[in-house]
Amino acid sequence: MNERFWLLKKIKIHPLFWAVAAIAAVTARFQDLILLFAIIFIHEMGHAVAAQYFSWRVKRIAILPFGGVAETEEHGNRPLKEELIVTLAGPLQHIWIAVFAHVLFRFDVLPGQMYTQIGEWNRAILFFNLLPIWPLDGGKLLNMAFSTVYPFLRAFRMTICCSFIALFLFHAAALLNAPANLNVWAIVVYLYAALWKEWKQLYFVFIRFLLERYYGKREPLRHLETIEVDAGAYLYEVLESFKRGRKHPLIVLKNGVEVGKLDENELLHAFFSEKQTNAKVSDILYNY
């Protein structure tokens, strides 16, 4: 119980939500505002409780007009299964919300108009959050799909690029259907800003992934994936080929012939502890 109260302390209301609240106050749509907040709150608590169950470090839970963002201190080194559960824990809340509202309506506890409003907001928030746009749930699912095939950095770069395209298409559709909707404009501006920020911090996110892989809590890496690297390759080039959830033994080649083997931890140690950021694989191989 104390852990649940601890999660409540992490909740922060984003300024955009207050802006939407002000619009609701001017237009006397308080009921819509309360329903919106309640659905978003339940959605985000689904993420937060699932993250806490797996002992993730929850940084904050931001409530936004279209959903929320449960920020954690995990940087791509948790098992994909855990991340999938944490990501889906939010959208799954919308199922019991719909069922619960329907039961209340059938027993005449919930007025028909409010039941309709709950259904509309519930579906809207669910489907919007499943759009393939980072940092929405759909964007996170897209990144997980890319991460199963591509290295961490490439997968995240592809996620941001695809998110920009999806957001542009959503923005174009919104302009055609609701050009004067201030809520939509607030959402779109926030997402463009969030994506631009992620793009600028792409390598910072990648370095955090590597740092946690080297210094952080050791999660069991069940899958080995050998990487063949040229002796003349730079360390950072090899590190960019690292995948999440994979342990990488390295086979070092020179002129196509194997000249030695390295463990990924040896590269990480040289890169972070010994500050050999411009070293080549051959430098590390002969040092060991």
Tab-separated table of C-alpha atoms in Angstrom:
chain	number	residue	atom	x	y	z
A	1	MET	CA	0.000	0.000	0.000
A	2	ASN	CA	2.807	2.405	0.866
A	3	GLU	CA	4.359	1.699	-2.526
A	4	ARG	CA	1.116	2.763	-4.240
A	5	PHE	CA	1.096	6.050	-2.297
A	6	TRP	CA	4.738	6.501	-3.289
A	7	LEU	CA	3.677	6.299	-6.935
A	8	LEU	CA	1.044	8.995	-6.377
A	9	LYS	CA	3.810	11.355	-5.272
A	10	LYS	CA	5.426	10.905	-8.677
A	11	ILE	CA	2.419	12.348	-10.530
A	12	LYS	CA	2.970	15.738	-12.163
A	13	ILE	CA	0.411	17.724	-14.130
A	14	HIS	CA	1.940	18.988	-17.371
A	15	PRO	CA	1.311	22.692	-18.187
A	16	LEU	CA	-0.503	21.629	-21.373
A	17	PHE	CA	-3.125	19.888	-19.257
A	18	TRP	CA	-3.688	23.092	-17.292
A	19	ALA	CA	-4.104	24.918	-20.612
A	20	VAL	CA	-6.792	22.446	-21.661
A	21	ALA	CA	-8.376	22.794	-18.208
A	22	ALA	CA	-8.548	26.554	-18.724
A	23	ILE	CA	-10.304	26.038	-22.057
A	24	ALA	CA	-12.744	23.642	-20.361
A	25	ALA	CA	-13.431	26.255	-17.689
A	26	VAL	CA	-14.179	28.918	-20.297
A	27	THR	CA	-16.466	26.600	-22.271
A	28	ALA	CA	-18.073	25.071	-19.132
A	29	ARG	CA	-17.044	21.515	-20.039
A	30	PHE	CA	-16.037	20.449	-16.540
A	31	GLN	CA	-17.514	16.969	-16.901
A	32	ASP	CA	-15.382	16.270	-19.961
A	33	LEU	CA	-12.315	17.494	-18.098
A	34	ILE	CA	-12.970	15.244	-15.087
A	35	LEU	CA	-13.619	12.204	-17.282
A	36	LEU	CA	-10.504	12.932	-19.327
A	37	PHE	CA	-8.338	13.250	-16.230
A	38	ALA	CA	-9.759	10.066	-14.671
A	39	ILE	CA	-9.152	7.947	-17.787
A	40	ILE	CA	-5.629	9.304	-18.293
A	41	PHE	CA	-4.838	8.779	-14.609
A	42	ILE	CA	-5.954	5.130	-14.725
A	43	HIS	CA	-4.004	4.580	-17.953
A	44	GLU	CA	-0.764	5.955	-16.505
A	45	MET	CA	-1.155	4.144	-13.200
A	46	GLY	CA	-1.366	0.929	-15.216
A	47	HIS	CA	2.101	1.678	-16.606
A	48	ALA	CA	3.459	2.771	-13.228
A	49	VAL	CA	2.206	-0.229	-11.244
A	50	ALA	CA	3.571	-2.644	-13.863
A	51	ALA	CA	6.924	-0.838	-13.824
A	52	GLN	CA	7.027	-0.984	-10.044
A	53	TYR	CA	6.206	-4.703	-10.116
A	54	PHE	CA	9.391	-5.284	-12.128
A	55	SER	CA	11.343	-2.956	-9.797
A	56	TRP	CA	11.799	-0.303	-12.456
A	57	ARG	CA	12.870	3.105	-11.205
A	58	VAL	CA	9.906	5.399	-11.874
A	59	LYS	CA	11.088	9.001	-12.226
A	60	ARG	CA	7.757	10.752	-12.682
A	61	ILE	CA	4.284	10.328	-14.155
A	62	ALA	CA	3.314	13.312	-16.310
A	63	ILE	CA	-0.390	13.852	-17.041
A	64	LEU	CA	-0.965	15.372	-20.491
A	65	PRO	CA	-4.176	16.333	-22.349
A	66	PHE	CA	-4.089	13.197	-24.533
A	67	GLY	CA	-2.571	10.706	-22.122
A	68	GLY	CA	0.574	10.754	-20.083
A	69	VAL	CA	4.191	9.747	-19.898
A	70	ALA	CA	5.525	7.432	-17.212
A	71	GLU	CA	9.224	8.296	-17.183
A	72	THR	CA	11.616	5.686	-15.806
A	73	GLU	CA	15.345	5.483	-15.174
A	74	GLU	CA	15.652	2.390	-17.365
A	75	HIS	CA	17.647	2.836	-20.567
A	76	GLY	CA	16.926	-0.101	-22.830
A	77	ASN	CA	18.607	-2.897	-20.890
A	78	ARG	CA	15.541	-4.444	-19.328
A	79	PRO	CA	14.169	-7.601	-20.987
A	80	LEU	CA	11.857	-6.885	-23.911
A	81	LYS	CA	9.192	-9.009	-22.213
A	82	GLU	CA	9.167	-6.657	-19.217
A	83	GLU	CA	9.013	-3.563	-21.411
A	84	LEU	CA	6.188	-5.085	-23.445
A	85	ILE	CA	4.149	-5.744	-20.296
A	86	VAL	CA	4.826	-2.264	-18.892
A	87	THR	CA	3.892	-0.648	-22.210
A	88	LEU	CA	0.685	-2.666	-22.673
A	89	ALA	CA	-0.366	-2.198	-19.038
A	90	GLY	CA	-1.640	1.281	-19.912
A	91	PRO	CA	-3.826	0.428	-22.937
A	92	LEU	CA	-5.199	-2.677	-21.191
A	93	GLN	CA	-6.824	-0.459	-18.550
A	94	HIS	CA	-9.229	0.823	-21.186
A	95	ILE	CA	-10.824	-2.621	-21.446
A	96	TRP	CA	-12.014	-2.755	-17.839
A	97	ILE	CA	-12.985	0.932	-17.977
A	98	ALA	CA	-15.316	0.144	-20.886
A	99	VAL	CA	-16.708	-2.974	-19.180
A	100	PHE	CA	-17.204	-1.204	-15.846
A	101	ALA	CA	-18.959	1.748	-17.493
A	102	HIS	CA	-21.223	-0.635	-19.422
A	103	VAL	CA	-22.199	-2.498	-16.230
A	104	LEU	CA	-23.023	0.775	-14.464
A	105	PHE	CA	-25.078	1.883	-17.456
A	106	ARG	CA	-27.020	-1.403	-17.629
A	107	PHE	CA	-27.914	-1.088	-13.938
A	108	ASP	CA	-29.040	2.532	-14.460
A	109	VAL	CA	-26.267	3.872	-12.252
A	110	LEU	CA	-24.655	5.803	-15.093
A	111	PRO	CA	-26.732	8.217	-17.219
A	112	GLY	CA	-26.773	7.533	-20.938
A	113	GLN	CA	-25.076	10.799	-21.861
A	114	MET	CA	-22.192	10.241	-19.453
A	115	TYR	CA	-21.853	6.626	-20.608
A	116	THR	CA	-21.505	7.869	-24.185
A	117	GLN	CA	-18.923	10.462	-23.151
A	118	ILE	CA	-16.886	7.890	-21.236
A	119	GLY	CA	-16.944	5.574	-24.245
A	120	GLU	CA	-15.830	8.321	-26.629
A	121	TRP	CA	-12.985	9.554	-24.414
A	122	ASN	CA	-11.917	6.008	-23.578
A	123	ARG	CA	-11.656	4.997	-27.234
A	124	ALA	CA	-10.030	8.272	-28.275
A	125	ILE	CA	-7.284	8.060	-25.648
A	126	LEU	CA	-6.698	4.362	-26.339
A	127	PHE	CA	-6.414	4.681	-30.117
A	128	PHE	CA	-4.368	7.878	-29.955
A	129	ASN	CA	-1.840	6.315	-27.579
A	130	LEU	CA	-1.461	3.359	-29.927
A	131	LEU	CA	-0.348	5.594	-32.812
A	132	PRO	CA	3.243	4.724	-33.831
A	133	ILE	CA	4.616	8.001	-32.495
A	134	TRP	CA	7.288	8.230	-29.806
A	135	PRO	CA	6.808	8.636	-26.797
A	136	LEU	CA	3.263	7.251	-27.119
A	137	ASP	CA	2.677	3.580	-26.364
A	138	GLY	CA	2.472	2.812	-30.069
A	139	GLY	CA	5.872	4.413	-30.589
A	140	LYS	CA	7.355	2.297	-27.816
A	141	LEU	CA	5.888	-0.856	-29.345
A	142	LEU	CA	7.390	0.165	-32.685
A	143	ASN	CA	10.793	0.640	-31.064
A	144	MET	CA	10.572	-2.780	-29.431
A	145	ALA	CA	9.782	-4.345	-32.807
A	146	PHE	CA	12.788	-2.635	-34.403
A	147	SER	CA	14.983	-3.632	-31.435
A	148	THR	CA	14.384	-7.319	-32.068
A	149	VAL	CA	16.048	-6.972	-35.483
A	150	TYR	CA	18.378	-3.976	-35.421
A	151	PRO	CA	21.059	-2.639	-33.047
A	152	PHE	CA	19.861	-0.293	-30.301
A	153	LEU	CA	21.009	2.954	-31.918
A	154	ARG	CA	19.667	2.134	-35.376
A	155	ALA	CA	16.361	0.905	-33.930
A	156	PHE	CA	15.877	4.106	-31.947
A	157	ARG	CA	16.833	6.276	-34.931
A	158	MET	CA	14.318	4.423	-37.107
A	159	THR	CA	11.672	4.841	-34.406
A	160	ILE	CA	12.143	8.622	-34.316
A	161	CYS	CA	12.085	8.897	-38.127
A	162	CYS	CA	8.925	6.784	-38.419
A	163	SER	CA	7.366	8.790	-35.589
A	164	PHE	CA	7.959	12.048	-37.462
A	165	ILE	CA	6.248	10.594	-40.536
A	166	ALA	CA	3.291	9.264	-38.521
A	167	LEU	CA	2.934	12.569	-36.668
A	168	PHE	CA	3.002	14.511	-39.938
A	169	LEU	CA	0.213	12.304	-41.322
A	170	PHE	CA	-1.804	12.708	-38.115
A	171	HIS	CA	-1.258	16.471	-38.233
A	172	ALA	CA	-2.384	16.628	-41.867
A	173	ALA	CA	-5.530	14.630	-41.075
A	174	ALA	CA	-6.249	16.885	-38.091
A	175	LEU	CA	-5.887	20.011	-40.244
A	176	LEU	CA	-8.403	18.625	-42.713
A	177	ASN	CA	-10.948	17.541	-40.098
A	178	ALA	CA	-10.509	19.939	-37.162
A	179	PRO	CA	-8.229	22.859	-38.112
A	180	ALA	CA	-9.430	25.069	-35.231
A	181	ASN	CA	-9.255	22.446	-32.467
A	182	LEU	CA	-6.899	23.917	-29.858
A	183	ASN	CA	-6.517	20.563	-28.072
A	184	VAL	CA	-5.204	18.949	-31.240
A	185	TRP	CA	-2.779	21.810	-31.823
A	186	ALA	CA	-1.482	21.514	-28.258
A	187	ILE	CA	-0.955	17.769	-28.709
A	188	VAL	CA	0.781	18.133	-32.073
A	189	VAL	CA	3.110	20.902	-30.886
A	190	TYR	CA	4.067	18.858	-27.824
A	191	LEU	CA	4.825	15.753	-29.892
A	192	TYR	CA	6.885	17.663	-32.478
A	193	ALA	CA	8.909	19.203	-29.642
A	194	ALA	CA	9.319	15.822	-27.908
A	195	LEU	CA	10.511	14.146	-31.113
A	196	TRP	CA	12.927	16.959	-31.920
A	197	LYS	CA	14.351	16.716	-28.404
A	198	GLU	CA	14.780	12.940	-28.739
A	199	TRP	CA	16.470	13.377	-32.113
A	200	LYS	CA	18.961	15.872	-30.703
A	201	GLN	CA	19.653	13.575	-27.742
A	202	LEU	CA	19.931	10.416	-29.839
A	203	TYR	CA	23.568	9.735	-28.990
A	204	PHE	CA	23.052	10.731	-25.369
A	205	VAL	CA	20.347	8.051	-25.116
A	206	PHE	CA	22.727	5.591	-26.776
A	207	ILE	CA	25.535	6.397	-24.317
A	208	ARG	CA	23.135	5.884	-21.395
A	209	PHE	CA	22.262	2.492	-22.869
A	210	LEU	CA	25.950	1.560	-22.996
A	211	LEU	CA	26.689	2.985	-19.538
A	212	GLU	CA	23.913	0.992	-17.938
A	213	ARG	CA	25.040	-2.070	-19.856
A	214	TYR	CA	28.527	-1.641	-18.354
A	215	TYR	CA	27.979	-0.108	-14.915
A	216	GLY	CA	24.333	-0.806	-14.191
A	217	LYS	CA	22.397	-3.683	-12.729
A	218	ARG	CA	23.311	-6.861	-14.545
A	219	GLU	CA	20.306	-8.473	-16.171
A	220	PRO	CA	20.793	-12.005	-17.476
A	221	LEU	CA	21.497	-11.907	-21.216
A	222	ARG	CA	20.306	-15.268	-22.421
A	223	HIS	CA	21.091	-14.796	-26.092
A	224	LEU	CA	24.599	-14.754	-27.513
A	225	GLU	CA	25.100	-13.067	-30.859
A	226	THR	CA	28.628	-13.113	-32.221
A	227	ILE	CA	29.800	-10.055	-34.133
A	228	GLU	CA	32.658	-10.167	-36.622
A	229	VAL	CA	34.609	-6.899	-36.569
A	230	ASP	CA	37.576	-5.610	-38.489
A	231	ALA	CA	40.725	-4.965	-36.468
A	232	GLY	CA	40.883	-1.458	-37.921
A	233	ALA	CA	37.355	-0.502	-36.821
A	234	TYR	CA	36.938	2.168	-34.159
A	235	LEU	CA	35.417	1.179	-30.824
A	236	TYR	CA	32.417	3.473	-31.215
A	237	GLU	CA	31.642	1.861	-34.579
A	238	VAL	CA	31.529	-1.566	-32.960
A	239	LEU	CA	29.495	-0.316	-29.996
A	240	GLU	CA	26.889	1.026	-32.420
A	241	SER	CA	26.216	-2.564	-33.499
A	242	PHE	CA	25.212	-3.687	-29.986
A	243	LYS	CA	21.657	-4.950	-29.591
A	244	ARG	CA	19.505	-4.883	-26.501
A	245	GLY	CA	19.004	-8.248	-24.830
A	246	ARG	CA	22.054	-9.706	-26.566
A	247	LYS	CA	25.518	-10.599	-25.283
A	248	HIS	CA	28.115	-9.986	-27.981
A	249	PRO	CA	31.280	-12.085	-28.215
A	250	LEU	CA	33.523	-10.426	-30.812
A	251	ILE	CA	35.627	-12.146	-33.459
A	252	VAL	CA	38.372	-9.829	-34.706
A	253	LEU	CA	39.352	-10.140	-38.370
A	254	LYS	CA	42.280	-8.751	-40.325
A	255	ASN	CA	42.181	-9.119	-44.093
A	256	GLY	CA	39.342	-11.587	-43.577
A	257	VAL	CA	41.367	-13.821	-41.254
A	258	GLU	CA	40.568	-14.251	-37.563
A	259	VAL	CA	43.307	-12.745	-35.393
A	260	GLY	CA	41.653	-12.864	-31.991
A	261	LYS	CA	38.546	-12.670	-29.846
A	262	LEU	CA	37.189	-10.079	-27.431
A	263	ASP	CA	34.303	-9.845	-25.019
A	264	GLU	CA	31.957	-6.853	-25.205
A	265	ASN	CA	32.883	-5.909	-21.623
A	266	GLU	CA	36.486	-5.410	-22.712
A	267	LEU	CA	35.348	-2.827	-25.250
A	268	LEU	CA	33.054	-1.116	-22.756
A	269	HIS	CA	35.841	-1.049	-20.164
A	270	ALA	CA	38.267	0.509	-22.633
A	271	PHE	CA	35.684	3.043	-23.826
A	272	PHE	CA	34.378	4.202	-20.432
A	273	SER	CA	36.964	3.335	-17.773
A	274	GLU	CA	40.124	3.879	-19.801
A	275	LYS	CA	38.618	6.711	-21.910
A	276	GLN	CA	39.915	5.199	-25.152
A	277	THR	CA	37.121	6.779	-27.146
A	278	ASN	CA	39.177	7.047	-30.340
A	279	ALA	CA	40.883	3.665	-30.067
A	280	LYS	CA	40.613	0.930	-32.644
A	281	VAL	CA	39.749	-2.698	-32.012
A	282	SER	CA	43.344	-3.703	-32.735
A	283	ASP	CA	44.548	-1.437	-29.907
A	284	ILE	CA	42.291	-3.232	-27.437
A	285	LEU	CA	43.095	-6.687	-28.783
A	286	TYR	CA	46.830	-6.318	-28.313
A	287	ASN	CA	46.402	-4.722	-24.875
A	288	TYR	CA	44.642	-7.869	-23.706
